[in-house]
Coordinates of C-alpha atoms and ligand atoms in Angstrom, one line a residue:
X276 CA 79.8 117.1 72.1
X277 CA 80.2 115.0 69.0
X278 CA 79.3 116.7 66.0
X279 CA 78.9 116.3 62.2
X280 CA 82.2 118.3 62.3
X281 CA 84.2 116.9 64.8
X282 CA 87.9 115.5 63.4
X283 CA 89.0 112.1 64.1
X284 CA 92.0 111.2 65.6
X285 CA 93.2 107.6 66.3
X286 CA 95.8 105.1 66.7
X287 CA 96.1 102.3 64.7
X288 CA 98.2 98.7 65.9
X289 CA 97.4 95.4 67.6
X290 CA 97.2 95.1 70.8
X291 CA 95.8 98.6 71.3
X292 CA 93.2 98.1 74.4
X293 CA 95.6 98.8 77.6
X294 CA 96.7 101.9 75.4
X295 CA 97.2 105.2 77.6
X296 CA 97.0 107.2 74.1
X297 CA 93.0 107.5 74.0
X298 CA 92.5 108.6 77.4
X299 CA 95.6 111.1 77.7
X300 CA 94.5 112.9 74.3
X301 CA 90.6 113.4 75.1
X302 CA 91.8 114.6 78.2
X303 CA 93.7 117.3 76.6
X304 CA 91.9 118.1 73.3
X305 CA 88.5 118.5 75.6
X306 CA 90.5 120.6 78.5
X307 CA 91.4 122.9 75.1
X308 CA 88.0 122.8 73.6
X309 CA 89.1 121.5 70.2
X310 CA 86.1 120.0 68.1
X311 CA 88.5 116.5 68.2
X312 CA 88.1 112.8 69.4
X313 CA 90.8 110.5 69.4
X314 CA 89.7 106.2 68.9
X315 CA 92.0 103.4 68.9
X316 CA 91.8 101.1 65.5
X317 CA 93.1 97.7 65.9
X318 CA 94.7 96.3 62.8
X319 CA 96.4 93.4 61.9
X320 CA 99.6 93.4 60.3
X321 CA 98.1 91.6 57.0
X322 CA 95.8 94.1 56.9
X323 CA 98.0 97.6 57.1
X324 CA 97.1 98.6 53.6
X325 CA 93.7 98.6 53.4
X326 CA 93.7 100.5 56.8
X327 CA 95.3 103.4 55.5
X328 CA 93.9 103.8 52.4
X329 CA 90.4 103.5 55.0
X330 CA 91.8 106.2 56.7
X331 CA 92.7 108.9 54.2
X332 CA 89.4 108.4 52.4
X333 CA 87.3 109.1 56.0
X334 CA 88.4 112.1 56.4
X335 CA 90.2 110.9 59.4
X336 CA 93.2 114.0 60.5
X337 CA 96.0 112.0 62.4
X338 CA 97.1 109.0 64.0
X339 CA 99.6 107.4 66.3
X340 CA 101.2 104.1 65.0
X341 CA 102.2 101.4 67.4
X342 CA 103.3 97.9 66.9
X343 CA 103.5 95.9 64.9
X344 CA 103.3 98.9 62.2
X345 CA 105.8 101.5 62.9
X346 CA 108.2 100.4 60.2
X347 CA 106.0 99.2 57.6
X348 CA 103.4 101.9 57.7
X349 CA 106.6 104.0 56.1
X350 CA 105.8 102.7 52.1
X351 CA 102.2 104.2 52.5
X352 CA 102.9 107.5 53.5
X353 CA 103.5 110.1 50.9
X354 CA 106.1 112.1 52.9
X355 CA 108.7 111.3 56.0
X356 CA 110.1 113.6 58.1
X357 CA 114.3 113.5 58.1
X358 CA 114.8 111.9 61.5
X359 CA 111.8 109.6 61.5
X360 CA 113.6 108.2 57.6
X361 CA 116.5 108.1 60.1
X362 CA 115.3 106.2 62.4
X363 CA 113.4 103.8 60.3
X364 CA 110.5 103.9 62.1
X365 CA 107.0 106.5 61.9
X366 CA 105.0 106.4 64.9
X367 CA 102.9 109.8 63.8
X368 CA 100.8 110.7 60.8
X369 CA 99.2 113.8 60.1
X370 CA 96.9 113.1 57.0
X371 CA 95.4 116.1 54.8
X372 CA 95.5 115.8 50.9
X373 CA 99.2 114.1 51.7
X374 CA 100.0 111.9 54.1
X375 CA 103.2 112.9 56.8
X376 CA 105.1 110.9 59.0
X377 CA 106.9 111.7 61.8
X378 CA 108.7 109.6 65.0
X379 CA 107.8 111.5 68.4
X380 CA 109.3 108.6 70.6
X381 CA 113.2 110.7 70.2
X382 CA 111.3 113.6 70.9
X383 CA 109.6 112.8 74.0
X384 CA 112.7 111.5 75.3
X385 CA 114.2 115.0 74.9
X386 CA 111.3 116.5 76.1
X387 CA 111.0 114.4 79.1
X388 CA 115.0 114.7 79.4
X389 CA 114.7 118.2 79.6
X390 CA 112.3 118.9 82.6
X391 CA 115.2 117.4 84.9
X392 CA 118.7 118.1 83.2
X393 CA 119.3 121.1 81.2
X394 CA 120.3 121.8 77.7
X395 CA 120.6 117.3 77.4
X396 CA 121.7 117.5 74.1
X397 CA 124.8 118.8 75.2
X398 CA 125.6 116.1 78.3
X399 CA 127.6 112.7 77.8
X400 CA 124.1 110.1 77.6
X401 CA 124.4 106.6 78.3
X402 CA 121.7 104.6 76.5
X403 CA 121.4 100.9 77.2
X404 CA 119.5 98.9 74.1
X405 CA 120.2 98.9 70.2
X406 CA 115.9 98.0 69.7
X407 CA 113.6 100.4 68.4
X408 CA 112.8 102.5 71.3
X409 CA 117.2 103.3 71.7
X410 CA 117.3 103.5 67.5
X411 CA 114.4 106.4 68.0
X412 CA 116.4 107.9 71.5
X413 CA 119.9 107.6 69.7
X414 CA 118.9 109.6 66.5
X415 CA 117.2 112.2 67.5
X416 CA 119.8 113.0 70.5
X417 CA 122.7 112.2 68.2
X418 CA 121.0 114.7 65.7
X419 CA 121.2 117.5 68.4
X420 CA 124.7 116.9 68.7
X421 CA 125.1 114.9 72.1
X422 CA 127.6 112.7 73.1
X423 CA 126.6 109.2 73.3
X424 CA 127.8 105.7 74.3
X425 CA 125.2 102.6 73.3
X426 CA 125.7 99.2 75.4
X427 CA 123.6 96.3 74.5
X428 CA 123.5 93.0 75.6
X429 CA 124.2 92.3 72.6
X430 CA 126.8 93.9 71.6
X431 CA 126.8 93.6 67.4
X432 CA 123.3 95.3 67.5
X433 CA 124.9 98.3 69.6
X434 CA 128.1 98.4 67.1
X435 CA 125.3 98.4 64.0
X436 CA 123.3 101.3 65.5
X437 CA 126.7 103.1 65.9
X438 CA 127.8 102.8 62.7
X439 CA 124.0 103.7 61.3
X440 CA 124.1 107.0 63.5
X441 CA 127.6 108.0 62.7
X442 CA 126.8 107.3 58.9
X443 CA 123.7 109.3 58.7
X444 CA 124.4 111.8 61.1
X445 CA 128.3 112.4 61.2
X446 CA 128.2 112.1 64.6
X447 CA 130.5 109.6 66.5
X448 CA 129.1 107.0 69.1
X449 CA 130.9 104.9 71.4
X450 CA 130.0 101.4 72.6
X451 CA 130.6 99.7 75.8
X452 CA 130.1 95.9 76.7
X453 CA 127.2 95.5 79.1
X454 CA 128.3 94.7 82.3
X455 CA 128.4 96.1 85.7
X456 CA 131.8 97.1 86.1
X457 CA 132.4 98.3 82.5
X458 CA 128.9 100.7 82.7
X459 CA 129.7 102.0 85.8
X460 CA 133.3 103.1 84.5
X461 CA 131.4 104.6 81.9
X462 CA 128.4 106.3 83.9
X463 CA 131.5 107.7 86.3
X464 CA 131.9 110.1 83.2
X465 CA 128.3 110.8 82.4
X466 CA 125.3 112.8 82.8
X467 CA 122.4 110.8 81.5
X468 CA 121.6 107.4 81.6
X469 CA 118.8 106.0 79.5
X470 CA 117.2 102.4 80.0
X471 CA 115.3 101.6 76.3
X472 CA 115.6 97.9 76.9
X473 CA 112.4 96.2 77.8
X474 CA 114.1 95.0 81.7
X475 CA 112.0 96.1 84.4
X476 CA 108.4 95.7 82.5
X477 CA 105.8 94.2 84.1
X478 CA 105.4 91.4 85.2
X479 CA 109.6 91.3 85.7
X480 CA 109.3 94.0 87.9
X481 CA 112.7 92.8 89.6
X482 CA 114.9 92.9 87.1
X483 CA 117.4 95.9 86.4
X484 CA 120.8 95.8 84.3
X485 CA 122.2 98.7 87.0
X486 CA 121.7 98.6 90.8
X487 CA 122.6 102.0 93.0
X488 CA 126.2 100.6 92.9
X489 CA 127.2 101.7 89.5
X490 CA 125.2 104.8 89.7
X491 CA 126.3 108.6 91.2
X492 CA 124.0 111.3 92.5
X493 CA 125.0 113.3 89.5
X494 CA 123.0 111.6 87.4
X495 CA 119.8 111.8 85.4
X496 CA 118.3 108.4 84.8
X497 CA 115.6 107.8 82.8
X498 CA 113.5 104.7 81.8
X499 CA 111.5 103.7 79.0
X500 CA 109.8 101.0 80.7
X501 CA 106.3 102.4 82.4
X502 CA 104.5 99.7 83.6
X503 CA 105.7 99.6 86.3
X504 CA 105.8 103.3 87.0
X505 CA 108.5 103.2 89.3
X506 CA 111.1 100.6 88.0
X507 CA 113.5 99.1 89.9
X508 CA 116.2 100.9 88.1
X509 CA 114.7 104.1 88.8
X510 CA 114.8 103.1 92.1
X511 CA 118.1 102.4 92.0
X512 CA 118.7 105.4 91.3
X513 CA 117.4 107.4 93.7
X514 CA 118.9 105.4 96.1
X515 CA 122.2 106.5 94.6
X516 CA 121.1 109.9 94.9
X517 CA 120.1 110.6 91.3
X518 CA 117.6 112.5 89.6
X519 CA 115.3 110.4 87.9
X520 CA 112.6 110.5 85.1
X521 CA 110.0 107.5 84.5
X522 CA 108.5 106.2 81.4
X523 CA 105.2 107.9 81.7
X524 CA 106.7 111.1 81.0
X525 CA 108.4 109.7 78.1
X526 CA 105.0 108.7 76.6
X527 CA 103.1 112.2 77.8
X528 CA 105.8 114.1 76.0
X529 CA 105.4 111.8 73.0
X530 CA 101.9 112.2 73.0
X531 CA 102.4 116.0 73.9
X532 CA 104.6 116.0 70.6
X533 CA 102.1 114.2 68.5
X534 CA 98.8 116.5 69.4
X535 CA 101.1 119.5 68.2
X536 CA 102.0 118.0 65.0
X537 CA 97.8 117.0 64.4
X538 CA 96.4 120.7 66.1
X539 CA 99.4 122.9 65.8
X540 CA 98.8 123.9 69.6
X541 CA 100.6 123.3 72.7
X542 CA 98.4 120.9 75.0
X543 CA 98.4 121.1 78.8
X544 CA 100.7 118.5 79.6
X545 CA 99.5 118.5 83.4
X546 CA 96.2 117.3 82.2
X547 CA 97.8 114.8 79.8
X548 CA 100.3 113.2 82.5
X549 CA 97.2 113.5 85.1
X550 CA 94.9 110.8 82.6
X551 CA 97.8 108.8 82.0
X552 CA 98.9 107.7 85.4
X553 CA 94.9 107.3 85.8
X554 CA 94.5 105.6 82.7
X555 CA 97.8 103.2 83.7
X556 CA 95.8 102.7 87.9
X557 CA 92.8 101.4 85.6
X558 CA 93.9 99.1 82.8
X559 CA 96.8 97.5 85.0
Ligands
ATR764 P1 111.8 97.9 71.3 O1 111.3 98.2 69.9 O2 110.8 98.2 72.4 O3 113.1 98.6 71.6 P2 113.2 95.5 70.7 O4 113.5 96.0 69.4 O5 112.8 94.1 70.8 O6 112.1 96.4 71.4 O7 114.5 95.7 71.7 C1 114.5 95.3 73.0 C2 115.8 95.8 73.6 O8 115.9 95.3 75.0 C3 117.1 95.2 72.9 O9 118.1 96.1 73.0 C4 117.3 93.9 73.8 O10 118.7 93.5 73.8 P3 119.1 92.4 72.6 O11 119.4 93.2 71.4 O12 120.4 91.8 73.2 O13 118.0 91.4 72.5 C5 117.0 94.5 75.2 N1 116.7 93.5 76.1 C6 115.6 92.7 76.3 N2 115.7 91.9 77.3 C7 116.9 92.1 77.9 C8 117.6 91.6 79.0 N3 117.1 90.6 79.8 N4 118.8 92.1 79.3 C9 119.4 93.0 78.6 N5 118.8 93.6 77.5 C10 117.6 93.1 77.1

């Protein structure tokens, strides 16, 4: 029940109505009994400022950031976590008397990584994309010392990111041009592949940058792309025999990562994954 106590959590960014997020954290902070609700806030990009400032003074414990915000909400927060300044980008904010960001999108990529392939961090990674999503994916795996290779199409954003990571992190990256042949010389000496390009989204369902051909059944592949669920590359991939992970869990582990930075408790991740594939059947 909603009470003069309950705490307000939300997400702030425009679009925000087809957003999982509200439905995936009621699930989980009512399946915990924690005196929470979590809204979505559309804002406009001209109108960031006031929106935070709105925020602190309600009282309001947490949000998720989404596009088109995720870099510029960084100059109105009073503190940034080392790999979100890395990354460049803040897409969590737990707000007391100071403001915090954090980037859970590297995070739930590990996470997710890690209910399929063990110890990730220390397997040769593949990710395809130099936008956002792969800057977030890069860092935070680059951080935990894995080995990584970044193809994009194109291929001055992929050497930029490389140099970025190697710069802040000390860790080396190595690049490969995107096409077939090349990636699937390269994926003959991985472990993980990692689609953070937008190919596959709805409604280009058909498009993939890898077909079964280039891939191995010693593979993990994971996409970020979850609308569809199942992706064409993912089901690529399991044609070639390898293990795959979709972009739902990517965003449930996210999320996962987020209501632990805003409660401080673990939430039931079955419940969380159950209302976003629900949540996905009834906006779609
Ligand atoms: P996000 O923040 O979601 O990562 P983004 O910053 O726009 O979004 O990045 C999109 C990524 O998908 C980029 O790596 C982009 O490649 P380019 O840098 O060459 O634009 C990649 N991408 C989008 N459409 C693509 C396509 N048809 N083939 C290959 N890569 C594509």
């Amino acid at each position: 029940m909603i009470t003069g106590n309950t705490n307000i959590l939300g997400l702030i960014g425009d679009p925000v109505e087809h957003s999982v997020s509200p439905h995936m954290q009621n699930s989980a902070l009512e399946a915990m009994d924690l005196d929470y609700v979590y809204v979505a806030f559309k804002v406009p990009k001209n109108r960031l400022s006031e929106a935070m400032k709105g925020l602190k003074a309600l009282g309001i414990k947490g949000i998720n950031v989404t596009i088109p915000h995720k870099r510029r909400i960084m100059k109105h927060i009073d503190e940034i976590d080392e790999t979100a300044k890395k990354i460049g980008a803040v897409n969590t904010i737990k707000i007391s008397e100071k403001t915090k960001g954090y980037n859970t999108d590297g995070r739930g990529a590990l996470r997710a990584l890690k209910s399929e392939a063990e110890k990730p961090e220390d397997k040769r990674t593949l990710i395809l994309g130099a936008g956002g999503a792969a800057r977030a994916i890069a860092f935070t795996l680059a951080e935990k010392g894995a080995r990584i290779t970044v193809s994009n199409r194109t291929p001055e954003k992929a050497k930029e990111l490389s140099n970025e990571i190697t710069q802040k992190t000390g860790k080396r990256v190595k690049n490969v041009e995107q096409s077939k042949e090349r990636l699937k010389t390269v994926l003959k000496e991985s472990d993980i592949l990692i689609n953070s390009t937008s190919v596959g989204m709805h409604p280009k369902d058909d498009e993939t940058i890898l077909k079964s051909a280039q891939m191995h059944s010693g593979l993990t592949v994971m996409d970020i792309v979850y609308n569809p669920v199942k992706t064409r590359l993912l089901r690529e991939a399991e044609k070639s025999g390898a293990k795959t992970i979709d972009g739902l869990e990517m965003l449930v582990q996210q999320g996962a990562s987020a209501f632990e930075i805003w409660t401080g408790r673990s939430p039931p991740i079955k419940t969380m994954r159950k209302a976003a594939r629900r949540s996905m059947e009834e906006t779609q």
